[in-house]
Structures are given as C-alpha cells and as structure tokens.
Coordinates of C-alpha atoms in Angstrom, one line a residue:
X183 CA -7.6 -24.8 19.4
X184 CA -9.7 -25.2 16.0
X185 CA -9.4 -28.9 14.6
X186 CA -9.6 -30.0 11.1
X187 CA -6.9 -28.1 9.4
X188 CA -4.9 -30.1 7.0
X189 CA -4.4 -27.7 4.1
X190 CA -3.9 -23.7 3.8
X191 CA -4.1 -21.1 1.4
X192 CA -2.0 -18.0 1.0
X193 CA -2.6 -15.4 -1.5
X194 CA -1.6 -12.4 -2.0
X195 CA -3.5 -9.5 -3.6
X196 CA -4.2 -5.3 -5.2
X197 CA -1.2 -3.7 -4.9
X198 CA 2.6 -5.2 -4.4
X199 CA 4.2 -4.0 -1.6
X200 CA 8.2 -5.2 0.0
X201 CA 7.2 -7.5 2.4
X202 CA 5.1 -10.0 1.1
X203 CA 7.5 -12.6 0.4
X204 CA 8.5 -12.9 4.2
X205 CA 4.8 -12.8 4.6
X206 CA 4.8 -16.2 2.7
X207 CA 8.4 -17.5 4.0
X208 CA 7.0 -17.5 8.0
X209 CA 3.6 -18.2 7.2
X210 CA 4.6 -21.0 5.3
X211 CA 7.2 -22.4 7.4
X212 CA 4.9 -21.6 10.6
X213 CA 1.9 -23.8 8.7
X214 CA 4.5 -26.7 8.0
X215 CA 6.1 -26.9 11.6
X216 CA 2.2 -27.6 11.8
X217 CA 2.1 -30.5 9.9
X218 CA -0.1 -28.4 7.6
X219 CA 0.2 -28.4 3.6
X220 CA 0.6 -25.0 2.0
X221 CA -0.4 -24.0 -1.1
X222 CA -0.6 -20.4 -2.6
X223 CA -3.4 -19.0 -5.2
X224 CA -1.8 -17.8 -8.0
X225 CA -2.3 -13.6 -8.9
X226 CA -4.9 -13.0 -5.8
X227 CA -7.7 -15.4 -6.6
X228 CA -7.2 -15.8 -10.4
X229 CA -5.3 -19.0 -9.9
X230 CA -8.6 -20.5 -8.7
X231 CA -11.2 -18.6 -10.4
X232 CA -9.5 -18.8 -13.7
X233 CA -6.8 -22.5 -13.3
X234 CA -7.0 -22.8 -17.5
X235 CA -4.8 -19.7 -17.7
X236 CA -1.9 -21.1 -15.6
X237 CA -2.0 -24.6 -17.3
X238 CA 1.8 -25.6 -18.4
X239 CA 3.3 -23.5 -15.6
X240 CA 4.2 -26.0 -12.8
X241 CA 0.8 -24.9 -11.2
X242 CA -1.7 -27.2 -10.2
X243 CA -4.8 -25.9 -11.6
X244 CA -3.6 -21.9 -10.4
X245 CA -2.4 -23.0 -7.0
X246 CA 1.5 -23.2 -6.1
X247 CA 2.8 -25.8 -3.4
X248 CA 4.3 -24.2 -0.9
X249 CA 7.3 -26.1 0.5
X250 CA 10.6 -25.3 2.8
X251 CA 12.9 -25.2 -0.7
X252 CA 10.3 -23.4 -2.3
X253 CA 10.2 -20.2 0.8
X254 CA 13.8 -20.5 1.1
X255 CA 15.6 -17.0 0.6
X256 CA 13.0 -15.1 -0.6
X257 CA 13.1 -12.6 3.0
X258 CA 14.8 -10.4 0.7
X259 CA 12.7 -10.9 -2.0
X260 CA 10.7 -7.4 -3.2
X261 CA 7.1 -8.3 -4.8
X262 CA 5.6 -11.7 -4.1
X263 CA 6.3 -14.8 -5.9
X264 CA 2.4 -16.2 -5.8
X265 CA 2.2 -13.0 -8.1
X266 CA -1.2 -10.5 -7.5
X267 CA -3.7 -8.3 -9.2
X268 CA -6.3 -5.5 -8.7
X269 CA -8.6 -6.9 -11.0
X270 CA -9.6 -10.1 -9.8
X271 CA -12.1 -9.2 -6.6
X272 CA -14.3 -12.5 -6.9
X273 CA -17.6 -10.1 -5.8
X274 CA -17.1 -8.2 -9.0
X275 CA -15.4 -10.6 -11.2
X276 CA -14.9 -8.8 -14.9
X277 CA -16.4 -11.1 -17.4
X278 CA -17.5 -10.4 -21.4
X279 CA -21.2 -11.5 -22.2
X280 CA -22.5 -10.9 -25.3
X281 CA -19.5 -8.5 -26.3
X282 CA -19.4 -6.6 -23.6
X283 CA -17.8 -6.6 -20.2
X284 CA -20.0 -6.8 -16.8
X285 CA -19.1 -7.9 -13.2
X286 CA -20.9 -11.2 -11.6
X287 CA -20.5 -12.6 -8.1
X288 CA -18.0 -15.4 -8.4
X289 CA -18.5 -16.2 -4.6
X290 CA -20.2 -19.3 -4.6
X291 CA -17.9 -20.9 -7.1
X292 CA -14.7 -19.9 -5.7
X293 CA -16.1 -21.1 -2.4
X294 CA -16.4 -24.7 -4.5
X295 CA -12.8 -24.5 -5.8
X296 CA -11.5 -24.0 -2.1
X297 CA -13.4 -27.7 -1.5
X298 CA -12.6 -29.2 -4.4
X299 CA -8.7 -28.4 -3.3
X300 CA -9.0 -29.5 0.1
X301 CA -8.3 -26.0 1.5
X302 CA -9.4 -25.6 4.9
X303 CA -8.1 -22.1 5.7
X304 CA -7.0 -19.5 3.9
X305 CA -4.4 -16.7 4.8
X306 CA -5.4 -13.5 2.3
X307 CA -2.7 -10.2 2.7
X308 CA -3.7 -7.3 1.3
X309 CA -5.1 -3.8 1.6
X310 CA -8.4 -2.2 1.8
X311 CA -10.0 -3.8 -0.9
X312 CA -8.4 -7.4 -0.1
X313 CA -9.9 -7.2 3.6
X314 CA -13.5 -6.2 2.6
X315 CA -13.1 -9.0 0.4
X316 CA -11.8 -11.4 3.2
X317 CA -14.5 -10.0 4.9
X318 CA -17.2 -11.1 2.4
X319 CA -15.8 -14.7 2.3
X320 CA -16.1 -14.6 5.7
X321 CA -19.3 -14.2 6.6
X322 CA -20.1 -16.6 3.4
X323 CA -18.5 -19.5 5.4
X324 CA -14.7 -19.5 4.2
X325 CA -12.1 -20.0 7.8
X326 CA -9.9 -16.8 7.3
X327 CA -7.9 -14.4 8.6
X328 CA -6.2 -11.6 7.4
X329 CA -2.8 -9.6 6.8
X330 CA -2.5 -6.1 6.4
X331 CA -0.8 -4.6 3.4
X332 CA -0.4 -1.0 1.9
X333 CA 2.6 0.9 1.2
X334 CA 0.2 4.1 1.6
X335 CA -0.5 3.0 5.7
X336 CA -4.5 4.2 5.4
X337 CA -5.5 0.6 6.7
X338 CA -7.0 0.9 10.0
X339 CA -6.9 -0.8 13.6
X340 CA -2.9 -1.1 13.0
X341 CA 0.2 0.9 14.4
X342 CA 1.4 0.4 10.6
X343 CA 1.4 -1.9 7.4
X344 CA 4.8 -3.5 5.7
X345 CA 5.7 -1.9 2.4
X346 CA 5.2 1.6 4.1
X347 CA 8.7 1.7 5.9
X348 CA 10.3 0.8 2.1
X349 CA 8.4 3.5 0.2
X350 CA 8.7 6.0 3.0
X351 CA 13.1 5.4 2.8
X352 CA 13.1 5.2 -0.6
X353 CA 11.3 8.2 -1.6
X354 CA 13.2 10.1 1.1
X355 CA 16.6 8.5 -0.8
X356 CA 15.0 10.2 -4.1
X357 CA 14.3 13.5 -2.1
X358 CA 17.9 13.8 -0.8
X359 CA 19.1 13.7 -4.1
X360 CA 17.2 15.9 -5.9
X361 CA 18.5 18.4 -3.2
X362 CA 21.7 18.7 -4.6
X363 CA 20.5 18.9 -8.5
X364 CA 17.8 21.6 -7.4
X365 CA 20.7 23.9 -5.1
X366 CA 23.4 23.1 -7.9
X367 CA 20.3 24.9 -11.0
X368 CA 18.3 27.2 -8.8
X369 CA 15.3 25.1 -9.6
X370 CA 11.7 24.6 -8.2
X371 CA 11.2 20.6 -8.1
X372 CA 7.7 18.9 -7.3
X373 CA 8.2 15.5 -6.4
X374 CA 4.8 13.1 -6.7
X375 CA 4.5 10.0 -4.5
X376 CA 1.8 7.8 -4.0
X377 CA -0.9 8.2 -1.4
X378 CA -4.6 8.4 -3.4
X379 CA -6.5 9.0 -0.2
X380 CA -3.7 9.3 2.7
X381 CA -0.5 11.5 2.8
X382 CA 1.2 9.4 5.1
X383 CA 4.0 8.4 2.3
X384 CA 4.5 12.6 1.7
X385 CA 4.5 13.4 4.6
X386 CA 7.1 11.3 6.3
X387 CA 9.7 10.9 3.3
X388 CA 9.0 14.8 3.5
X389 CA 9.7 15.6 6.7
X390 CA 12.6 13.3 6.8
X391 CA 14.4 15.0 3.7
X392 CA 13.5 18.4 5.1
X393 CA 11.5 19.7 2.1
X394 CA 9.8 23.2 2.1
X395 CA 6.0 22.0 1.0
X396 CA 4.0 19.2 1.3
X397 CA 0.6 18.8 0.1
X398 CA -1.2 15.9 1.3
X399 CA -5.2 14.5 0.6
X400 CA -6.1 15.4 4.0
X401 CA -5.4 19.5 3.2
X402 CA -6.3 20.7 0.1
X403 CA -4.3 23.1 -1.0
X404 CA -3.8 26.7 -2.7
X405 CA -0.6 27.6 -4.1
X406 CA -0.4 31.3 -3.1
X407 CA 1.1 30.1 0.6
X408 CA 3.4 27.3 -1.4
X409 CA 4.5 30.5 -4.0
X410 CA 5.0 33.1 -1.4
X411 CA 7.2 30.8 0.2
X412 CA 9.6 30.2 -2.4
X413 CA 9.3 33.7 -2.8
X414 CA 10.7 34.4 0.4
X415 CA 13.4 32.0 0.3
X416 CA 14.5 33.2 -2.9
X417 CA 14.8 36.9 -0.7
X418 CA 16.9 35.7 1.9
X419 CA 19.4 33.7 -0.2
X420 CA 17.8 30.3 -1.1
X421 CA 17.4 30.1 -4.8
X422 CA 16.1 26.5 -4.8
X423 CA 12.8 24.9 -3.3
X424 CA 11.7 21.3 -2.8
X425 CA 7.8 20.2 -2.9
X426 CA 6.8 17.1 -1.7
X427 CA 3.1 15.9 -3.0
X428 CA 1.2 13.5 -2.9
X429 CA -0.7 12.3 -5.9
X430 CA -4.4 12.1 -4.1
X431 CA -4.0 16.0 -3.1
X432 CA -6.4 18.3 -4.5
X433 CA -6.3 21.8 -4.5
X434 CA -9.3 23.9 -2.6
X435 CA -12.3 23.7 -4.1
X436 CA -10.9 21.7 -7.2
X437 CA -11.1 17.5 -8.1
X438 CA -8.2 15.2 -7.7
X439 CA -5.7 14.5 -10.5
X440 CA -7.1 11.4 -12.9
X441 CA -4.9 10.1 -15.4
X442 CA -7.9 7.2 -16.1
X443 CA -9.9 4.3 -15.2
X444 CA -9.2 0.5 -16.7
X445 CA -11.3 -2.1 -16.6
X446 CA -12.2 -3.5 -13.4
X447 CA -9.9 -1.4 -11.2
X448 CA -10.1 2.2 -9.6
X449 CA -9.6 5.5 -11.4
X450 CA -5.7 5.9 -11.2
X451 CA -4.8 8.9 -10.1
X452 CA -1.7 11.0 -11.2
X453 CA -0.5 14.0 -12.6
X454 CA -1.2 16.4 -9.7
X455 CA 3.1 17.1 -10.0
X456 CA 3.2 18.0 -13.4
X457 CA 0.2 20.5 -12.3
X458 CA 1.8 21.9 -9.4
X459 CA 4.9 22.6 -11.0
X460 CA 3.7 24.8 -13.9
X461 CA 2.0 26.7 -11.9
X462 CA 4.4 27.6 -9.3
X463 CA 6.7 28.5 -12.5
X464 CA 4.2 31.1 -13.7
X465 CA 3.5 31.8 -10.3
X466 CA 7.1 32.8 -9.5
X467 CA 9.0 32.8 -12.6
X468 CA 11.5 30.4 -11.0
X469 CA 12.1 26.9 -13.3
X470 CA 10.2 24.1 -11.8
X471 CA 10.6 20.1 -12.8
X472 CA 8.6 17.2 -12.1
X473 CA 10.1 14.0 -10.5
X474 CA 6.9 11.2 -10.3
X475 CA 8.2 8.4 -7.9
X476 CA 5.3 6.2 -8.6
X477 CA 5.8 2.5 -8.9
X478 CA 9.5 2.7 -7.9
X479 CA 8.1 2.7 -4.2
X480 CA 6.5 -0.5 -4.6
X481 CA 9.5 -2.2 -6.1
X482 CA 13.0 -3.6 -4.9
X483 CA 13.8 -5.1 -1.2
X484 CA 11.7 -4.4 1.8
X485 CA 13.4 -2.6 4.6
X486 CA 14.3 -4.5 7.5
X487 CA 11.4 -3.2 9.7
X488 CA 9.3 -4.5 6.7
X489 CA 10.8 -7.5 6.3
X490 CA 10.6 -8.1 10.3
X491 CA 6.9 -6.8 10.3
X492 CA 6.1 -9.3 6.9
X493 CA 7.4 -12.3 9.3
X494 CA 6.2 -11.3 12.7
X495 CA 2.3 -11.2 10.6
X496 CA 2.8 -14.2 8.5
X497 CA 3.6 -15.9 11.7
X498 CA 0.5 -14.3 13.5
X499 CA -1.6 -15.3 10.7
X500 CA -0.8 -19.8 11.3
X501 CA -1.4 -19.2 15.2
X502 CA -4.6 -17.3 14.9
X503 CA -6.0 -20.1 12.7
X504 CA -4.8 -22.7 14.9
X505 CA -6.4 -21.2 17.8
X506 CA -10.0 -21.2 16.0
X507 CA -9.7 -17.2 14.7
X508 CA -11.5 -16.5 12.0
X509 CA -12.6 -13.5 10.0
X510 CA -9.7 -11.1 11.7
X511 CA -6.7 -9.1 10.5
X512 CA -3.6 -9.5 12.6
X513 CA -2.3 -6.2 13.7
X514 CA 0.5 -4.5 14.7
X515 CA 0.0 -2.9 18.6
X516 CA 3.4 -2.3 19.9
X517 CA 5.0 -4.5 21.3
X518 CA 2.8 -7.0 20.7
X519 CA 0.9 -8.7 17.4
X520 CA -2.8 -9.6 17.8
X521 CA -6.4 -10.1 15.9
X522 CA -8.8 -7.4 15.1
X523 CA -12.1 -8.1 13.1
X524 CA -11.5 -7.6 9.6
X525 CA -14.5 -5.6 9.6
X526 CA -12.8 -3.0 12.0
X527 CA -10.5 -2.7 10.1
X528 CA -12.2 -1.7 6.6
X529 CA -14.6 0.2 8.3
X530 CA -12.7 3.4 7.5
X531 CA -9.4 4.7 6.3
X532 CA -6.2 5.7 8.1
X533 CA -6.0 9.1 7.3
X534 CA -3.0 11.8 8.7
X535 CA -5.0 13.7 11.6
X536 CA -4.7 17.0 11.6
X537 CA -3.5 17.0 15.2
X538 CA -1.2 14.5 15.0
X539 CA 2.5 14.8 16.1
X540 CA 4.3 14.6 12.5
X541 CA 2.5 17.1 11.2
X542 CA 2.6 19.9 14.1
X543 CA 6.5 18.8 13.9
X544 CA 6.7 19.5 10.4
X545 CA 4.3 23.0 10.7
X546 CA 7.0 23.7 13.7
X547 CA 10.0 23.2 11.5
X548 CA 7.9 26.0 8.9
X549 CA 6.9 23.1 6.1
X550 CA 4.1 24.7 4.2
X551 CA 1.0 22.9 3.2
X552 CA -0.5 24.9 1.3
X553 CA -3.2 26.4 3.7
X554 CA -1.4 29.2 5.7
X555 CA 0.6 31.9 4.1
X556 CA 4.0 31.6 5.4
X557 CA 6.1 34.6 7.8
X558 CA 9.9 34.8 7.5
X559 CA 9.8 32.6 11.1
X560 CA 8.2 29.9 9.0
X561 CA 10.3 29.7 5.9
X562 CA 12.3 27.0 6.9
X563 CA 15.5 25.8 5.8

C-alpha cells in the first residue's frame, strides 16, 4: 500500500463523453471513504495552468472541492461537471508572444501548481491524447493513473471505453427513425457519425439498425459496389436505402473529409455525408439526404452499461493509487477491472479488424462496405 496520500486530483479532459460524471461520483466517494480530500481541475488542466480565468466562480484558484453533496446525483449526469477541453495539453500549451501564437512546455510549472495545492495524486480520464499526456507527467514524477474515455472505442489494452455504449444506442435510435422517413419518400439517406480513425461507432449502430452500407476508416471505399447495391434493391422492390458512414472514411485512393483546423486542436473532420450522398444521387438518380449525428452522440445521459463502466473505473482508479500504482490506465477485461501501463495503452489505436466477428456478421447479413460489388444473395434487407 503507497503512503502519503492526503489529497487527489480528478480531471477530466479532450472530448466529453456520458459517463464521466460517475467517473467523478465513485472516484470521489471511493477517495473520501479514504479519508482523502478531493479536488477536481477545472476544464482538463486549465484550472491550474490558467487559475486567473476561474477567479469569482466558487473555484479555488481553477480547482473544485470535491465533496459527498457536491457528487451527489450526478450518475445520470451527461458531460462532466469539472468541465474539459482539447486545447489545453500542458506539452503544447497555446500561448501568444509577440503577436502570434506558439506552443511551450508548461510541464514543469504545472508540476509546481500540483505542490503548491498539496495534490499528491492525480486521477486524469480521458482518451488518446489525455493518456500520452498522463503518460508524460508520469515519467516527469507526477503519482498517476489513468481512465479510459472515447466514445469512438479506438483506445487500446481495454474490452471497451464508457461513452461508446451511449453513442452506439443513440445513433442506432437516429437510424431506426430515419427508416421510416426514407421507406415512406423513396429516398437515399447517408447518415455521418463520428469515428476520425476507427469505425467502431458505424459499424455497430449499423449493424444494429440493419442498414444497407457502411463505410468505415479501416476500408476505403468506392461507391460503384454502394450504387450497384441500391440499384439492385430498387429491382427487386426496395425503393429506399440506408448508409451508415463514418466521418474518418475515405474513399480509395482519395484524403479524408476536413472541414478545418483551430488553434491548438486537431484538423476536424467532417463532411464525408454530404459527399457520399451527392454522389450516389448522380450515381443512381435516386434522391439522397444527409443526416450528420455529430455532437448529439456525445451529449445527454450515459447508458446504464456506461454509467456502470464510469463507476466500476472511477472506483478502480482510488484502489490502484492506494495500492502504490502509478503511471497505468485501469481497464476493462471481463469480468474483472485491472491496470495496464498507460504507455500500452497509447502505443497504438483500436482499430475494427478486418477479421473480426461484427464485421464478417454484418458482410454475412449482405451490408456493403464499399469494397466488393454486391450479388442478389448479398443485397440484404
């Protein structure tokens, strides 16, 4: 058992996901039952790196204290009440000089605001870019340990992340109703979801709504099979077609969809829908609309899988600090919870195999993806 811990951290950071809240309500009431203070770092690690922006809010200097009436009822909770940000990674910290923006290496004073709080651990949750991160602080001397979070599922080293069973239900919620709008007009409909570099979200809201195309990162795609598919419906009696895609696929040979780049985050990608739709209506003649899901599958309650998962890590998270972890990721490994190094788990993406059992499922049930021309046996439904 490590000694010495007093005071913990919790922050929370990139992308929201459902789930985070009951990330903060075990964690926090796991860290109490400790005896251990809790406080949480407002918007990732903004609170601390920049405190004079949260003067006047009931923050002390960026940082929220975490107490029982402060968790309480907030399972439900979508988003995350410490608030969180893509823009803040402390390696790469976004700063004007001399009129114009550059990134410095904010590492060695953040490392002085954890002291200067008397914060002995801290408990970061987050995807990708939060672990590497957590990793960093790590190895510069900062007692941490992870929580995976991505509603897109491409971390590695765990079964799954929360946030992914939410989008996944939702979208497919979306999907079932635009069945009855695109059978009721004879319509094409694309629907875009979120996944930039994994088409774990397309995939499974896909398959689960039964739609006739899904285009994913991991295949890039030409539209001939995807056309000649709705052509064939169209020929034995189906007038409508529904295509799934996610908004990191890219057609063969072509460049991903990029709607831009702001300051100090990623390019954001988008627009691939609006793309595939127009050209599958010149393609086959047939009216096609766009539905973009996008930040809808962030928002709103978690599931309860998610909101089981978010408690089951935030839990995980206390006792792997309190018996001396440091620099892993708690992971799901059925049935059980346990620690990974963080650097595992960023090492690579979580990308949909090729071989895997949800897609041979969904080729077996004739969904197209855009690299096989379909037969009549593989039109589907």
């Amino acid at each position: 058992m490590m000694e010495g811990i007093e005071r913990i951290a919790l922050s929370t950071g990139g992308g929201d996901a459902p789930g985070l809240n009951a990330v903060i309500h075990a964690a926090t009431l796991a860290a109490r039952n400790r005896g251990w203070e809790v406080v949480g770092i407002r918007d990732g690690f903004n609170g601390l790196l920049s405190p004079d922006d949260y003067r006047g809010d009931g923050s002390e200097g960026g940082l929220i204290e975490l107490t029982r009436d402060r968790v309480r009822g907030i399972i439900h909770q979508g988003g995350t009440i410490l608030g969180t940000t893509n823009r803040g990674n402390p390696t790469a910290y976004p700063v004007q000089q001399g009129g114009a923006w550059t990134e410095v290496d904010r590492t060695p004073e953040l490392l002085g605001r954890f002291k200067e709080h008397r914060i002995d651990a801290l408990i970061t949750v987050g995807g990708d870019g939060t672990m590497a991160i957590g990793h960093h602080l790590h190895e510069a001397g900062l007692r941490l340990v992870g929580v995976p979070k991505t509603i897109d599922n491409d971390l590695d080293k765990t079964t799954t992340t929360f946030g992914f069973d939410s989008a996944v239900d939702f979208a497919s919620q979306c999907i079932d109703r635009l069945f009855t709008t695109a059978t009721s007009h004879g319509r094409i409909i694309v629907v875009e979801v979120m996944g930039r570099y994994a088409g774990w979200i397309a995939l499974n809201a896909g398959m689960a709504s039964g739609v006739h195309a899904i285009l994913i990162p991991e295949i890039p795609f030409s539209l001939e099979p995807v056309a000649a598919l709705i052509a064939d419906r169209e020929r034995h009696g189906a007038k409508f077609s529904i295509v799934c895609v996610a908004e990191g696929a890219r057609p063969a040979g072509g460049e991903v969809s990029i709607l831009g780049k702001s300051r100090g985050q990623a390019e954001r990608l988008g627009g691939i829908g609006t793309k595939v739709a127009a050209e599958l209506q010149r393609m086959t003649g047939r009216e096609a609309r766009t539905v973009v899901l996008g930040h809808l599958l962030r928002g709103g309650s978690p599931t309860s899988f998610d909101r089981l998962l978010g408690l089951r890590f935030g839990a995980a998270a206390v006792r792997a600090l309190e018996e001396g972890q440091r620099g892993v990721m708690v992971a799901l490994n059925p049935p059980t919870v346990d620690y990974v190094p963080i650097a595992e788990a960023t090492r690579r993406q979580k990308r949909v195999p090729l071989d895997c059992d949800s897609l041979l499922t969904a080729r077996d049930m004739g969904i197209n993806f855009g690299d096989e021309m379909p037969t009549y046996s593989t039109i589907g439904v």
